[in-house]
Coordinates of C-alpha atoms in Angstrom, one line a residue:
M1 CA 52.5 -96.0 12.5
F2 CA 55.1 -93.6 13.2
D3 CA 57.4 -94.1 9.7
M4 CA 60.1 -95.3 11.5
T5 CA 62.3 -95.4 8.5
K6 CA 61.5 -91.4 8.1
I7 CA 62.8 -90.9 11.7
G8 CA 65.7 -92.4 10.7
R9 CA 66.2 -90.7 8.2
K10 CA 65.4 -87.3 9.9
I11 CA 68.0 -88.3 12.7
S12 CA 71.0 -89.2 10.5
Q13 CA 70.8 -85.9 8.8
T14 CA 70.3 -83.7 11.4
R15 CA 73.0 -85.3 13.4
K16 CA 74.9 -84.9 10.3
N17 CA 73.9 -80.8 10.2
K18 CA 75.0 -80.8 14.0
G19 CA 78.7 -82.2 13.1
L20 CA 78.3 -84.9 15.0
T21 CA 79.4 -88.6 14.6
Q22 CA 77.2 -91.5 15.7
M23 CA 79.9 -92.2 18.3
E24 CA 79.2 -88.9 19.0
L25 CA 75.7 -88.6 19.7
A26 CA 75.6 -91.6 21.7
D27 CA 78.3 -90.2 24.1
K28 CA 75.5 -87.2 24.5
L29 CA 73.0 -89.6 25.6
G30 CA 74.3 -92.5 27.6
I31 CA 73.7 -95.2 25.1
S32 CA 75.8 -97.3 22.8
Y33 CA 76.4 -95.9 19.7
Q34 CA 74.7 -99.4 18.0
A35 CA 71.8 -97.7 19.2
V36 CA 71.3 -94.8 17.3
S37 CA 72.8 -96.9 14.3
N38 CA 69.5 -98.3 14.3
W39 CA 67.5 -95.3 14.7
E40 CA 69.1 -94.1 11.5
R41 CA 68.2 -97.7 9.9
G42 CA 65.2 -97.4 11.2
A43 CA 65.5 -100.6 12.7
T44 CA 64.3 -99.4 16.8
M45 CA 62.5 -96.3 17.5
P46 CA 64.3 -93.7 20.3
D47 CA 63.0 -94.8 23.6
I48 CA 60.6 -91.7 24.2
S49 CA 62.9 -90.9 27.4
K50 CA 65.3 -89.8 25.6
L51 CA 63.4 -88.1 22.8
P52 CA 63.6 -84.7 24.9
E53 CA 67.3 -85.0 25.6
L54 CA 67.7 -85.9 21.7
A55 CA 65.1 -82.9 20.7
E56 CA 67.5 -80.5 22.6
I57 CA 70.5 -81.4 21.1
F58 CA 69.4 -81.4 17.9
G59 CA 67.4 -77.8 18.5
I60 CA 63.7 -78.7 17.5
T61 CA 60.7 -80.4 18.7
I62 CA 59.6 -83.8 19.6
E63 CA 57.0 -83.5 16.9
E64 CA 59.7 -82.5 14.3
L65 CA 61.8 -84.9 15.6
L66 CA 58.8 -88.0 15.1
C67 CA 57.9 -86.5 11.8
D68 CA 54.4 -86.1 13.2
E69 CA 53.0 -83.4 14.8
R70 CA 49.7 -84.3 16.5
K71 CA 51.4 -87.8 17.8
G72 CA 55.0 -86.1 18.5
K73 CA 52.7 -83.7 20.5
I74 CA 51.0 -86.8 22.0
V75 CA 54.2 -88.1 23.2
E76 CA 56.0 -84.8 24.3
E77 CA 53.7 -84.5 26.7
I78 CA 53.5 -88.0 27.6
A79 CA 57.7 -87.5 28.2
K80 CA 56.5 -84.4 29.9
G81 CA 55.4 -86.7 32.5
E82 CA 51.3 -85.2 31.3
T83 CA 48.4 -87.3 30.3
P84 CA 47.7 -86.1 26.6
E85 CA 43.6 -85.1 26.2
N86 CA 41.8 -86.3 22.9
V87 CA 44.0 -89.3 22.1
N88 CA 42.6 -91.9 19.7
A89 CA 42.9 -95.5 19.3
D90 CA 45.2 -95.4 16.6
D91 CA 46.9 -93.2 18.3
L92 CA 47.8 -95.3 21.0
A93 CA 48.5 -98.5 18.7
D94 CA 51.4 -95.9 17.6
I95 CA 52.6 -94.2 20.9
A96 CA 52.8 -98.3 22.3
P97 CA 56.0 -99.0 21.1
L98 CA 57.5 -96.0 23.0
V99 CA 56.0 -95.7 26.2
N100 CA 56.1 -98.0 29.5
G101 CA 53.1 -99.8 30.6
E102 CA 52.6 -96.8 33.1
Q103 CA 52.7 -94.1 31.1
F104 CA 50.1 -96.3 28.5
K105 CA 48.0 -97.4 31.1
K106 CA 47.7 -93.7 31.9
A107 CA 46.7 -92.5 28.3
Y108 CA 44.3 -95.5 27.7
E109 CA 42.7 -94.8 30.4
K110 CA 41.9 -90.8 29.5
A111 CA 41.3 -92.4 26.0
D112 CA 38.9 -95.0 27.2
S113 CA 36.9 -92.1 29.0
A114 CA 36.2 -90.0 26.2
N115 CA 35.8 -92.2 23.3
G116 CA 33.6 -95.7 25.7
G117 CA 36.4 -98.3 24.3
F118 CA 38.1 -99.6 21.0
D119 CA 37.5 -102.3 18.8
I120 CA 39.4 -105.8 18.6
S121 CA 42.0 -104.4 15.7
S122 CA 43.3 -101.9 17.9
I123 CA 43.9 -104.1 20.4
I124 CA 46.3 -106.3 18.8
A125 CA 48.2 -103.8 17.5
M126 CA 48.9 -102.4 21.1
A127 CA 49.3 -105.7 22.6
P128 CA 52.9 -106.5 21.9
F129 CA 53.6 -103.8 23.1
L130 CA 51.4 -103.8 27.1
D131 CA 52.2 -105.2 30.3
S132 CA 50.0 -108.6 30.6
D133 CA 48.4 -107.1 33.4
I134 CA 47.1 -103.9 31.6
L135 CA 46.5 -106.0 28.7
F136 CA 44.3 -108.2 30.8
E137 CA 42.3 -104.7 32.2
L138 CA 42.0 -104.0 28.6
I139 CA 39.9 -107.1 27.5
K140 CA 37.8 -107.7 30.4
D141 CA 36.8 -104.0 29.4
N142 CA 35.8 -104.2 26.3
I143 CA 34.6 -107.8 26.6
K144 CA 32.0 -105.8 28.7
N145 CA 31.6 -103.5 25.5
G146 CA 30.6 -106.7 23.5
I147 CA 33.8 -108.2 21.8
S148 CA 33.7 -111.9 22.2
I149 CA 36.1 -114.0 23.7
S150 CA 36.4 -115.3 20.4
D151 CA 38.3 -112.1 19.2
C152 CA 40.6 -112.2 21.4
A153 CA 42.4 -115.1 21.0
A154 CA 44.8 -113.7 18.9
L155 CA 45.7 -111.7 22.5
A156 CA 46.6 -115.4 24.0
P157 CA 50.3 -115.6 23.3
F158 CA 50.3 -112.0 25.2
L159 CA 48.7 -113.0 28.6
D160 CA 49.6 -115.2 31.5
E161 CA 48.5 -118.5 32.4
D162 CA 46.2 -117.6 35.0
D163 CA 44.4 -114.6 33.4
I164 CA 43.5 -116.6 30.4
S165 CA 42.2 -119.4 33.0
E166 CA 40.3 -116.6 35.0
L167 CA 38.7 -115.3 31.2
L168 CA 37.5 -119.0 30.6
L169 CA 36.3 -120.2 33.1
N170 CA 34.1 -117.4 34.2
L171 CA 32.4 -117.6 30.7
S172 CA 29.4 -120.1 29.8
D173 CA 30.6 -122.9 27.6
D174 CA 27.9 -121.3 24.7
N175 CA 30.3 -118.1 24.4
I176 CA 33.8 -120.8 24.6
S177 CA 33.8 -122.4 20.6
I178 CA 36.7 -125.4 20.2
H179 CA 38.1 -123.8 17.5
T180 CA 38.5 -120.9 20.4
L181 CA 39.6 -122.4 23.0
S182 CA 42.1 -124.4 20.7
A183 CA 43.6 -121.0 20.0
F184 CA 44.3 -120.6 23.8
A185 CA 45.0 -124.0 24.7
P186 CA 48.9 -123.2 24.4
F187 CA 49.0 -121.1 26.4
M188 CA 47.1 -122.4 29.6
E189 CA 47.5 -124.2 32.1
E190 CA 47.2 -127.8 31.8
G191 CA 44.8 -128.3 34.7
D192 CA 42.6 -124.8 33.7
L193 CA 42.4 -126.5 29.9
G194 CA 40.7 -129.6 31.8
K195 CA 38.3 -128.3 33.3
V196 CA 36.9 -126.2 30.7
A197 CA 36.7 -129.6 28.2
R198 CA 35.3 -131.7 30.8
K199 CA 32.2 -128.6 31.1
H200 CA 32.7 -129.1 27.4
V201 CA 31.9 -133.3 27.7
S202 CA 29.2 -132.6 30.6
A203 CA 27.5 -130.1 28.1
G204 CA 27.3 -132.3 25.2
T205 CA 29.9 -131.6 23.4
P206 CA 31.6 -134.6 21.5
I207 CA 34.8 -136.1 22.7
S208 CA 35.9 -136.1 19.4
S209 CA 35.5 -132.9 19.3
L210 CA 38.0 -132.2 21.7
A211 CA 41.2 -133.9 19.9
A212 CA 42.6 -131.0 18.8
L213 CA 43.2 -130.1 22.7
A214 CA 44.8 -133.7 23.7
H215 CA 48.3 -132.6 23.2
F216 CA 48.1 -129.7 25.8
M217 CA 46.3 -131.4 28.1
N218 CA 47.3 -133.7 31.8
K219 CA 47.3 -137.1 31.7
E220 CA 44.2 -137.5 34.4
D221 CA 41.7 -135.0 32.2
L222 CA 42.9 -137.4 29.4
S223 CA 42.0 -140.3 31.7
Y224 CA 38.9 -138.9 32.7
L225 CA 37.5 -138.1 29.0
A226 CA 39.0 -141.6 27.7
S227 CA 36.8 -143.2 30.6
K228 CA 33.6 -140.8 29.3
C229 CA 34.0 -142.6 25.8
V230 CA 34.1 -146.0 27.5
V231 CA 32.5 -146.5 30.3
D232 CA 29.3 -144.0 29.4
N233 CA 29.2 -144.0 25.9
N234 CA 30.6 -147.0 24.9
N235 CA 32.1 -145.6 21.7
F236 CA 35.4 -146.5 20.8
E237 CA 35.4 -143.8 17.5
Q238 CA 35.4 -140.9 20.0
L239 CA 38.2 -142.3 22.0
S240 CA 40.1 -143.4 18.7
S241 CA 40.3 -139.6 18.0
I242 CA 42.2 -139.3 21.9
A243 CA 44.2 -142.3 22.2
P244 CA 47.0 -141.1 20.3
F245 CA 47.7 -139.0 23.6
L246 CA 46.7 -141.8 26.2
D247 CA 49.5 -143.8 28.2
E248 CA 49.0 -147.0 26.8
K249 CA 49.0 -149.1 30.2
D250 CA 46.4 -146.9 31.1
L251 CA 44.6 -147.3 28.1
T252 CA 45.0 -150.9 28.5
D253 CA 43.7 -151.0 31.9
L254 CA 41.0 -149.0 30.9
V255 CA 40.0 -151.4 27.9
R256 CA 40.5 -154.5 30.5
N257 CA 38.2 -153.7 33.1
Y258 CA 35.5 -153.2 29.9
L259 CA 36.0 -156.4 28.6
K260 CA 35.6 -157.9 31.9
N261 CA 32.0 -156.2 32.5
G262 CA 31.4 -158.2 29.2
G263 CA 32.7 -155.7 26.8
N264 CA 33.0 -156.8 23.1
F265 CA 36.9 -157.2 21.7
N266 CA 35.4 -156.6 18.4
N267 CA 34.9 -153.1 19.2
L268 CA 38.2 -152.5 20.2
S269 CA 39.6 -152.2 16.5
A270 CA 39.7 -148.3 16.4
I271 CA 42.0 -148.5 19.1
A272 CA 43.6 -151.3 18.7
P273 CA 46.9 -149.6 17.8
F274 CA 47.6 -148.3 21.0
L275 CA 46.5 -151.1 23.1
D276 CA 49.0 -154.0 24.6
M277 CA 47.0 -156.4 22.7
N278 CA 49.0 -158.9 23.8
E279 CA 48.2 -158.8 27.5
L280 CA 44.7 -158.0 26.4
F281 CA 44.9 -162.0 24.9
R282 CA 46.3 -163.4 27.4
D283 CA 43.4 -162.1 29.8
F284 CA 40.7 -162.8 27.6
Y285 CA 41.9 -166.7 27.0
K286 CA 43.2 -167.2 30.9
N287 CA 39.4 -166.4 32.0
K288 CA 37.8 -168.3 29.6

């Protein structure tokens, strides 16, 4: 990574050597003096569009300004509209904060064709600085090269809902563990999360294993899971794991139908706190 503290000191010292105040330098660059102050404190980096102008004002090269000959040269080429050669994953991770999405994409495509993809740690390092569509394409390329979907869970906050859904819905259940799905769940559209959850249930995953997803699922999909517990499995222990997230009336109606079809009141102890028991007892004695 670029040493932002070192770069800040370089900007500060060179500015002073040129006899410029922060305000004067800011005026020359058409920016606020707070931006210059942030650079010099190592809090932020100059935008790539400002680097050539800043280097010219100081009478130094961009490599000297960034205190890194190799990566400074790469940034200089990109600033000139060129696509640098021999860029590796570490280089991309370092330059990502300085370049825009299109500039990064060109550098990535050149590096990818030369190096055959990047490991997940490099992708995670770059993710905060990439447009979501570029990141999505990068993930898809690298899944083809052997990166698992579980490795990509840390990237979920940087992806669009639709892209996450496309990734997960196109994979077989064997490739998506519940742990992985739980990591993606907060960033998914409710209906698509429900589709993946239903696929898991159909493949034999216990509904109790999906409890971590319940908070992020919609009413319709939760009702489906509850029905599977009662109608198909008569399993109230599994139902108790998602009962806190179900509407009391819907759950009570489901149990009412269970009792009307000969179900046993004694099976309800695990979910009793989530039911309207008074209503159920009234029905029970009314029908006796």
